[in-house]
PDB file of C-alpha atoms in Angstrom:
ATOM      1  CA  ILE A  14      86.736  83.912 107.277  1.00  0.00           C
ATOM      2  CA  ALA A  15      88.246  82.786 104.021  1.00  0.00           C
ATOM      3  CA  ILE A  16      90.962  84.916 102.473  1.00  0.00           C
ATOM      4  CA  ASN A  17      89.540  85.386  98.970  1.00  0.00           C
ATOM      5  CA  MET A  18      91.286  88.713  98.691  1.00  0.00           C
ATOM      6  CA  SER A  19      94.378  88.432  96.547  1.00  0.00           C
ATOM      7  CA  SER A  20      95.441  92.063  96.735  1.00  0.00           C
ATOM      8  CA  PHE A  21      95.877  94.619  99.480  1.00  0.00           C
ATOM      9  CA  TYR A  22      93.672  96.885  97.393  1.00  0.00           C
ATOM     10  CA  ASP A  23      90.685  94.501  97.716  1.00  0.00           C
ATOM     11  CA  PHE A  24      90.276  95.197 101.449  1.00  0.00           C
ATOM     12  CA  LYS A  25      88.024  97.672 103.231  1.00  0.00           C
ATOM     13  CA  ALA A  26      87.881  98.859 106.825  1.00  0.00           C
ATOM     14  CA  LYS A  27      85.820 101.314 108.851  1.00  0.00           C
ATOM     15  CA  THR A  28      87.468 104.486 110.115  1.00  0.00           C
ATOM     16  CA  LEU A  29      86.965 105.674 113.687  1.00  0.00           C
ATOM     17  CA  GLU A  30      84.230 107.939 112.288  1.00  0.00           C
ATOM     18  CA  GLY A  31      82.435 104.907 110.806  1.00  0.00           C
ATOM     19  CA  GLN A  32      83.245 105.608 107.139  1.00  0.00           C
ATOM     20  CA  GLU A  33      84.158 102.542 105.064  1.00  0.00           C
ATOM     21  CA  LEU A  34      87.516 103.078 103.378  1.00  0.00           C
ATOM     22  CA  THR A  35      88.882 100.907 100.560  1.00  0.00           C
ATOM     23  CA  MET A  36      92.612 100.243 100.500  1.00  0.00           C
ATOM     24  CA  SER A  37      92.602 100.923  96.740  1.00  0.00           C
ATOM     25  CA  ASN A  38      92.561 104.617  97.754  1.00  0.00           C
ATOM     26  CA  PHE A  39      96.265 104.163  98.543  1.00  0.00           C
ATOM     27  CA  LYS A  40      97.461 102.829  95.159  1.00  0.00           C
ATOM     28  CA  GLY A  41     100.857 104.244  94.261  1.00  0.00           C
ATOM     29  CA  LYS A  42     101.844 105.029  97.864  1.00  0.00           C
ATOM     30  CA  ALA A  43     103.855 103.085 100.398  1.00  0.00           C
ATOM     31  CA  VAL A  44     101.573 102.046 103.280  1.00  0.00           C
ATOM     32  CA  LEU A  45     102.609 101.414 106.880  1.00  0.00           C
ATOM     33  CA  ILE A  46     100.034  99.544 108.968  1.00  0.00           C
ATOM     34  CA  GLU A  47     100.270  99.375 112.775  1.00  0.00           C
ATOM     35  CA  ASN A  48      97.977  97.760 115.315  1.00  0.00           C
ATOM     36  CA  THR A  49      97.785 100.345 118.071  1.00  0.00           C
ATOM     37  CA  ALA A  50      96.594 101.039 121.606  1.00  0.00           C
ATOM     38  CA  SER A  51      96.255 104.323 123.460  1.00  0.00           C
ATOM     39  CA  LEU A  52      97.266 102.949 126.887  1.00  0.00           C
ATOM     40  CA  TRP A  53     100.483 101.052 126.112  1.00  0.00           C
ATOM     41  CA  GLY A  54     103.883 102.112 127.443  1.00  0.00           C
ATOM     42  CA  THR A  55     105.178 103.019 123.971  1.00  0.00           C
ATOM     43  CA  THR A  56     102.007 104.755 122.723  1.00  0.00           C
ATOM     44  CA  ALA A  57     103.498 108.271 122.860  1.00  0.00           C
ATOM     45  CA  ARG A  58     106.742 107.189 121.178  1.00  0.00           C
ATOM     46  CA  ASP A  59     105.082 105.133 118.445  1.00  0.00           C
ATOM     47  CA  PHE A  60     102.418 107.698 117.534  1.00  0.00           C
ATOM     48  CA  THR A  61     104.988 110.512 117.552  1.00  0.00           C
ATOM     49  CA  GLN A  62     107.276 108.487 115.263  1.00  0.00           C
ATOM     50  CA  MET A  63     104.335 107.685 112.952  1.00  0.00           C
ATOM     51  CA  ASN A  64     103.701 111.431 112.633  1.00  0.00           C
ATOM     52  CA  GLU A  65     107.394 112.091 111.946  1.00  0.00           C
ATOM     53  CA  LEU A  66     107.443 109.479 109.144  1.00  0.00           C
ATOM     54  CA  SER A  67     104.197 110.864 107.743  1.00  0.00           C
ATOM     55  CA  GLU A  68     105.720 114.343 107.556  1.00  0.00           C
ATOM     56  CA  LYS A  69     109.063 113.145 106.180  1.00  0.00           C
ATOM     57  CA  TYR A  70     107.469 111.101 103.378  1.00  0.00           C
ATOM     58  CA  SER A  71     104.400 113.284 102.834  1.00  0.00           C
ATOM     59  CA  GLY A  72     102.694 112.430  99.576  1.00  0.00           C
ATOM     60  CA  ASP A  73     104.515 109.084  99.249  1.00  0.00           C
ATOM     61  CA  LEU A  74     103.465 107.325 102.484  1.00  0.00           C
ATOM     62  CA  VAL A  75     100.140 106.603 104.162  1.00  0.00           C
ATOM     63  CA  ILE A  76     100.034 105.285 107.719  1.00  0.00           C
ATOM     64  CA  LEU A  77      97.055 103.236 108.878  1.00  0.00           C
ATOM     65  CA  ALA A  78      96.435 102.753 112.618  1.00  0.00           C
ATOM     66  CA  PHE A  79      94.181  99.901 113.739  1.00  0.00           C
ATOM     67  CA  PRO A  80      93.421 100.005 117.476  1.00  0.00           C
ATOM     68  CA  THR A  81      92.987  96.652 119.182  1.00  0.00           C
ATOM     69  CA  ASN A  82      92.249  95.618 122.755  1.00  0.00           C
ATOM     70  CA  GLN A  83      93.719  92.119 122.474  1.00  0.00           C
ATOM     71  CA  PHE A  84      96.940  92.783 124.395  1.00  0.00           C
ATOM     72  CA  GLY A  85      96.696  93.632 128.093  1.00  0.00           C
ATOM     73  CA  HIS A  86      93.421  95.568 127.695  1.00  0.00           C
ATOM     74  CA  GLN A  87      95.383  98.625 126.532  1.00  0.00           C
ATOM     75  CA  GLU A  88      92.621  99.952 124.297  1.00  0.00           C
ATOM     76  CA  ASN A  89      89.391 100.073 126.268  1.00  0.00           C
ATOM     77  CA  SER A  90      88.074 103.111 124.390  1.00  0.00           C
ATOM     78  CA  ASP A  91      86.151 103.405 121.145  1.00  0.00           C
ATOM     79  CA  GLY A  92      85.720 106.104 118.522  1.00  0.00           C
ATOM     80  CA  GLN A  93      86.227 109.652 119.728  1.00  0.00           C
ATOM     81  CA  GLU A  94      87.479 108.389 123.115  1.00  0.00           C
ATOM     82  CA  ILE A  95      90.590 107.017 121.364  1.00  0.00           C
ATOM     83  CA  ILE A  96      91.217 110.409 119.720  1.00  0.00           C
ATOM     84  CA  ASN A  97      90.718 112.151 123.095  1.00  0.00           C
ATOM     85  CA  SER A  98      93.080 109.734 124.831  1.00  0.00           C
ATOM     86  CA  LEU A  99      95.807 110.450 122.267  1.00  0.00           C
ATOM     87  CA  ALA A 100      95.177 114.210 122.457  1.00  0.00           C
ATOM     88  CA  HIS A 101      95.081 114.521 126.237  1.00  0.00           C
ATOM     89  CA  VAL A 102      96.875 111.520 127.787  1.00  0.00           C
ATOM     90  CA  ARG A 103      99.363 109.706 125.544  1.00  0.00           C
ATOM     91  CA  PRO A 104     101.080 111.523 123.861  1.00  0.00           C
ATOM     92  CA  GLY A 105      98.977 114.491 125.142  1.00  0.00           C
ATOM     93  CA  ASN A 106      99.483 118.222 124.483  1.00  0.00           C
ATOM     94  CA  ASN A 107      96.588 118.187 121.955  1.00  0.00           C
ATOM     95  CA  PHE A 108      98.343 115.528 119.853  1.00  0.00           C
ATOM     96  CA  LYS A 109      96.674 114.717 116.532  1.00  0.00           C
ATOM     97  CA  SER A 110      97.628 111.534 114.731  1.00  0.00           C
ATOM     98  CA  LYS A 111      98.584 111.932 111.068  1.00  0.00           C
ATOM     99  CA  ALA A 112      97.779 108.241 110.631  1.00  0.00           C
ATOM    100  CA  ILE A 113      94.353 107.308 109.352  1.00  0.00           C
ATOM    101  CA  MET A 114      92.641 105.933 112.447  1.00  0.00           C
ATOM    102  CA  PHE A 115      90.373 102.938 112.027  1.00  0.00           C
ATOM    103  CA  ALA A 116      87.680 101.491 114.266  1.00  0.00           C
ATOM    104  CA  LYS A 117      88.874  99.046 116.908  1.00  0.00           C
ATOM    105  CA  ILE A 118      89.307  95.511 115.554  1.00  0.00           C
ATOM    106  CA  ASP A 119      90.679  92.092 116.471  1.00  0.00           C
ATOM    107  CA  VAL A 120      94.018  91.261 114.842  1.00  0.00           C
ATOM    108  CA  ASN A 121      94.096  87.626 116.033  1.00  0.00           C
ATOM    109  CA  GLY A 122      91.588  84.825 116.585  1.00  0.00           C
ATOM    110  CA  GLU A 123      88.210  83.900 115.176  1.00  0.00           C
ATOM    111  CA  ASN A 124      87.071  87.539 114.778  1.00  0.00           C
ATOM    112  CA  GLU A 125      90.309  88.905 113.290  1.00  0.00           C
ATOM    113  CA  HIS A 126      89.896  91.505 110.598  1.00  0.00           C
ATOM    114  CA  PRO A 127      90.349  89.995 107.087  1.00  0.00           C
ATOM    115  CA  LEU A 128      93.128  92.490 106.289  1.00  0.00           C
ATOM    116  CA  PHE A 129      95.197  91.199 109.205  1.00  0.00           C
ATOM    117  CA  LYS A 130      94.508  87.587 108.255  1.00  0.00           C
ATOM    118  CA  TRP A 131      95.910  88.433 104.790  1.00  0.00           C
ATOM    119  CA  LEU A 132      98.886  90.364 106.205  1.00  0.00           C
ATOM    120  CA  LYS A 133      99.847  87.470 108.503  1.00  0.00           C
ATOM    121  CA  LYS A 134      99.443  84.925 105.699  1.00  0.00           C
ATOM    122  CA  ASN A 135     101.845  86.924 103.514  1.00  0.00           C
ATOM    123  CA  LEU A 136     104.225  87.979 106.308  1.00  0.00           C
ATOM    124  CA  PRO A 137     104.017  85.170 108.896  1.00  0.00           C
ATOM    125  CA  SER A 138     106.526  86.621 111.387  1.00  0.00           C
ATOM    126  CA  PRO A 139     108.343  89.874 112.127  1.00  0.00           C
ATOM    127  CA  SER A 140     111.636  90.170 110.239  1.00  0.00           C
ATOM    128  CA  ASP A 141     113.435  91.334 113.382  1.00  0.00           C
ATOM    129  CA  ASP A 142     111.937  88.854 115.897  1.00  0.00           C
ATOM    130  CA  SER A 143     110.523  85.630 114.464  1.00  0.00           C
ATOM    131  CA  GLU A 144     110.125  84.192 117.979  1.00  0.00           C
ATOM    132  CA  ALA A 145     107.897  87.008 119.331  1.00  0.00           C
ATOM    133  CA  ILE A 146     104.742  84.882 119.358  1.00  0.00           C
ATOM    134  CA  LEU A 147     106.531  82.032 121.161  1.00  0.00           C
ATOM    135  CA  LYS A 148     107.562  84.446 123.916  1.00  0.00           C
ATOM    136  CA  LEU A 149     103.935  85.525 124.261  1.00  0.00           C
ATOM    137  CA  LEU A 150     102.700  81.919 124.279  1.00  0.00           C
ATOM    138  CA  ALA A 151     105.036  81.172 127.193  1.00  0.00           C
ATOM    139  CA  ASP A 152     102.413  82.870 129.410  1.00  0.00           C
ATOM    140  CA  PRO A 153      98.966  81.530 128.446  1.00  0.00           C
ATOM    141  CA  ASN A 154      97.329  84.114 130.743  1.00  0.00           C
ATOM    142  CA  LEU A 155      98.238  86.767 128.141  1.00  0.00           C
ATOM    143  CA  ILE A 156      96.305  85.065 125.328  1.00  0.00           C
ATOM    144  CA  THR A 157      92.743  86.355 124.971  1.00  0.00           C
ATOM    145  CA  TRP A 158      91.843  84.820 121.592  1.00  0.00           C
ATOM    146  CA  LYS A 159      91.241  81.464 119.920  1.00  0.00           C
ATOM    147  CA  PRO A 160      92.413  79.813 117.779  1.00  0.00           C
ATOM    148  CA  ILE A 161      96.077  80.579 118.301  1.00  0.00           C
ATOM    149  CA  ASN A 162      98.393  80.533 115.281  1.00  0.00           C
ATOM    150  CA  ARG A 163     102.153  80.795 114.949  1.00  0.00           C
ATOM    151  CA  SER A 164     101.691  83.821 112.664  1.00  0.00           C
ATOM    152  CA  ASP A 165      99.640  85.721 115.275  1.00  0.00           C
ATOM    153  CA  ILE A 166     100.550  89.250 116.232  1.00  0.00           C
ATOM    154  CA  ALA A 167     102.358  89.211 119.584  1.00  0.00           C
ATOM    155  CA  GLY A 168     101.616  92.719 120.864  1.00  0.00           C
ATOM    156  CA  ASN A 169     100.561  96.271 120.193  1.00  0.00           C
ATOM    157  CA  PHE A 170     102.483  98.243 117.581  1.00  0.00           C
ATOM    158  CA  GLU A 171     103.498  95.440 115.267  1.00  0.00           C
ATOM    159  CA  LYS A 172     104.017  96.987 111.852  1.00  0.00           C
ATOM    160  CA  PHE A 173     103.465  95.904 108.239  1.00  0.00           C
ATOM    161  CA  LEU A 174     104.972  97.693 105.246  1.00  0.00           C
ATOM    162  CA  ILE A 175     103.174  97.568 101.890  1.00  0.00           C
ATOM    163  CA  SER A 176     104.839  98.669  98.627  1.00  0.00           C
ATOM    164  CA  PRO A 177     103.320 101.315  96.319  1.00  0.00           C
ATOM    165  CA  ASP A 178     102.052  98.461  94.092  1.00  0.00           C
ATOM    166  CA  GLY A 179     100.233  96.791  97.017  1.00  0.00           C
ATOM    167  CA  ALA A 180     102.713  93.991  97.756  1.00  0.00           C
ATOM    168  CA  PRO A 181     103.417  93.075 101.394  1.00  0.00           C
ATOM    169  CA  VAL A 182     107.101  93.856 101.966  1.00  0.00           C
ATOM    170  CA  LYS A 183     108.082  93.466 105.602  1.00  0.00           C
ATOM    171  CA  ARG A 184     106.702  92.852 109.089  1.00  0.00           C
ATOM    172  CA  TYR A 185     108.292  94.355 112.194  1.00  0.00           C
ATOM    173  CA  SER A 186     107.856  93.442 115.865  1.00  0.00           C
ATOM    174  CA  ARG A 187     106.518  95.853 118.474  1.00  0.00           C
ATOM    175  CA  ASN A 188     110.118  96.337 119.654  1.00  0.00           C
ATOM    176  CA  PHE A 189     111.279  97.635 116.268  1.00  0.00           C
ATOM    177  CA  LEU A 190     111.225 101.432 116.353  1.00  0.00           C
ATOM    178  CA  THR A 191     108.718 102.954 113.940  1.00  0.00           C
ATOM    179  CA  SER A 192     111.276 105.632 113.054  1.00  0.00           C
ATOM    180  CA  ASP A 193     113.745 102.941 111.915  1.00  0.00           C
ATOM    181  CA  ILE A 194     111.364 101.869 109.129  1.00  0.00           C
ATOM    182  CA  GLY A 195     112.276 105.118 107.344  1.00  0.00           C
ATOM    183  CA  SER A 196     115.118 103.548 105.342  1.00  0.00           C
ATOM    184  CA  ASP A 197     112.826 100.749 104.066  1.00  0.00           C
ATOM    185  CA  ILE A 198     110.190 103.358 103.111  1.00  0.00           C
ATOM    186  CA  LYS A 199     112.819 105.419 101.315  1.00  0.00           C
ATOM    187  CA  ASN A 200     113.921 102.367  99.297  1.00  0.00           C
ATOM    188  CA  LEU A 201     110.296 101.668  98.275  1.00  0.00           C
ATOM    189  CA  ILE A 202     109.508 105.170  97.028  1.00  0.00           C
ATOM    190  CA  LYS A 203     112.686 105.794  95.010  1.00  0.00           C
TER     191      LYS A 203
END
């Protein structure tokens, strides 16, 4: 898939409900994008922190969650099953994500979603862990996609921050706490 898209606002993706959503809907807002999974060890923490950021920066921030099953088969569900898993398992207690939930996609390899191809082209490695993909590549049994690229996402809950004018700002590893992105968000929306 060629990356003809020059702007974040050129991309579209399907929500969990099957509605096509254009990123231009988010012009003027900071956007936090995370590739997610409902059965990962940090699912409860990451989704809870996404909700906290969404509440703290309400009106100025949009969070987009893109489930993927490319890392340890931690997202075997589709559609409403993902919502049910978040509500009743992790985090549980009838949890409702304040992130916009998208249909399950690939974030790496030949079938990667064009938005993630663009994100990785513009932000080739996490700012806090540029060696994350090399650590993953150390165990070839963990790689479920081809071709493999140095800019590939290395696990669930990598994060990408987009400025209110649509520019890619920063990429964070799965180990970087979602809540700690708050200061970068605050600087973008001043």
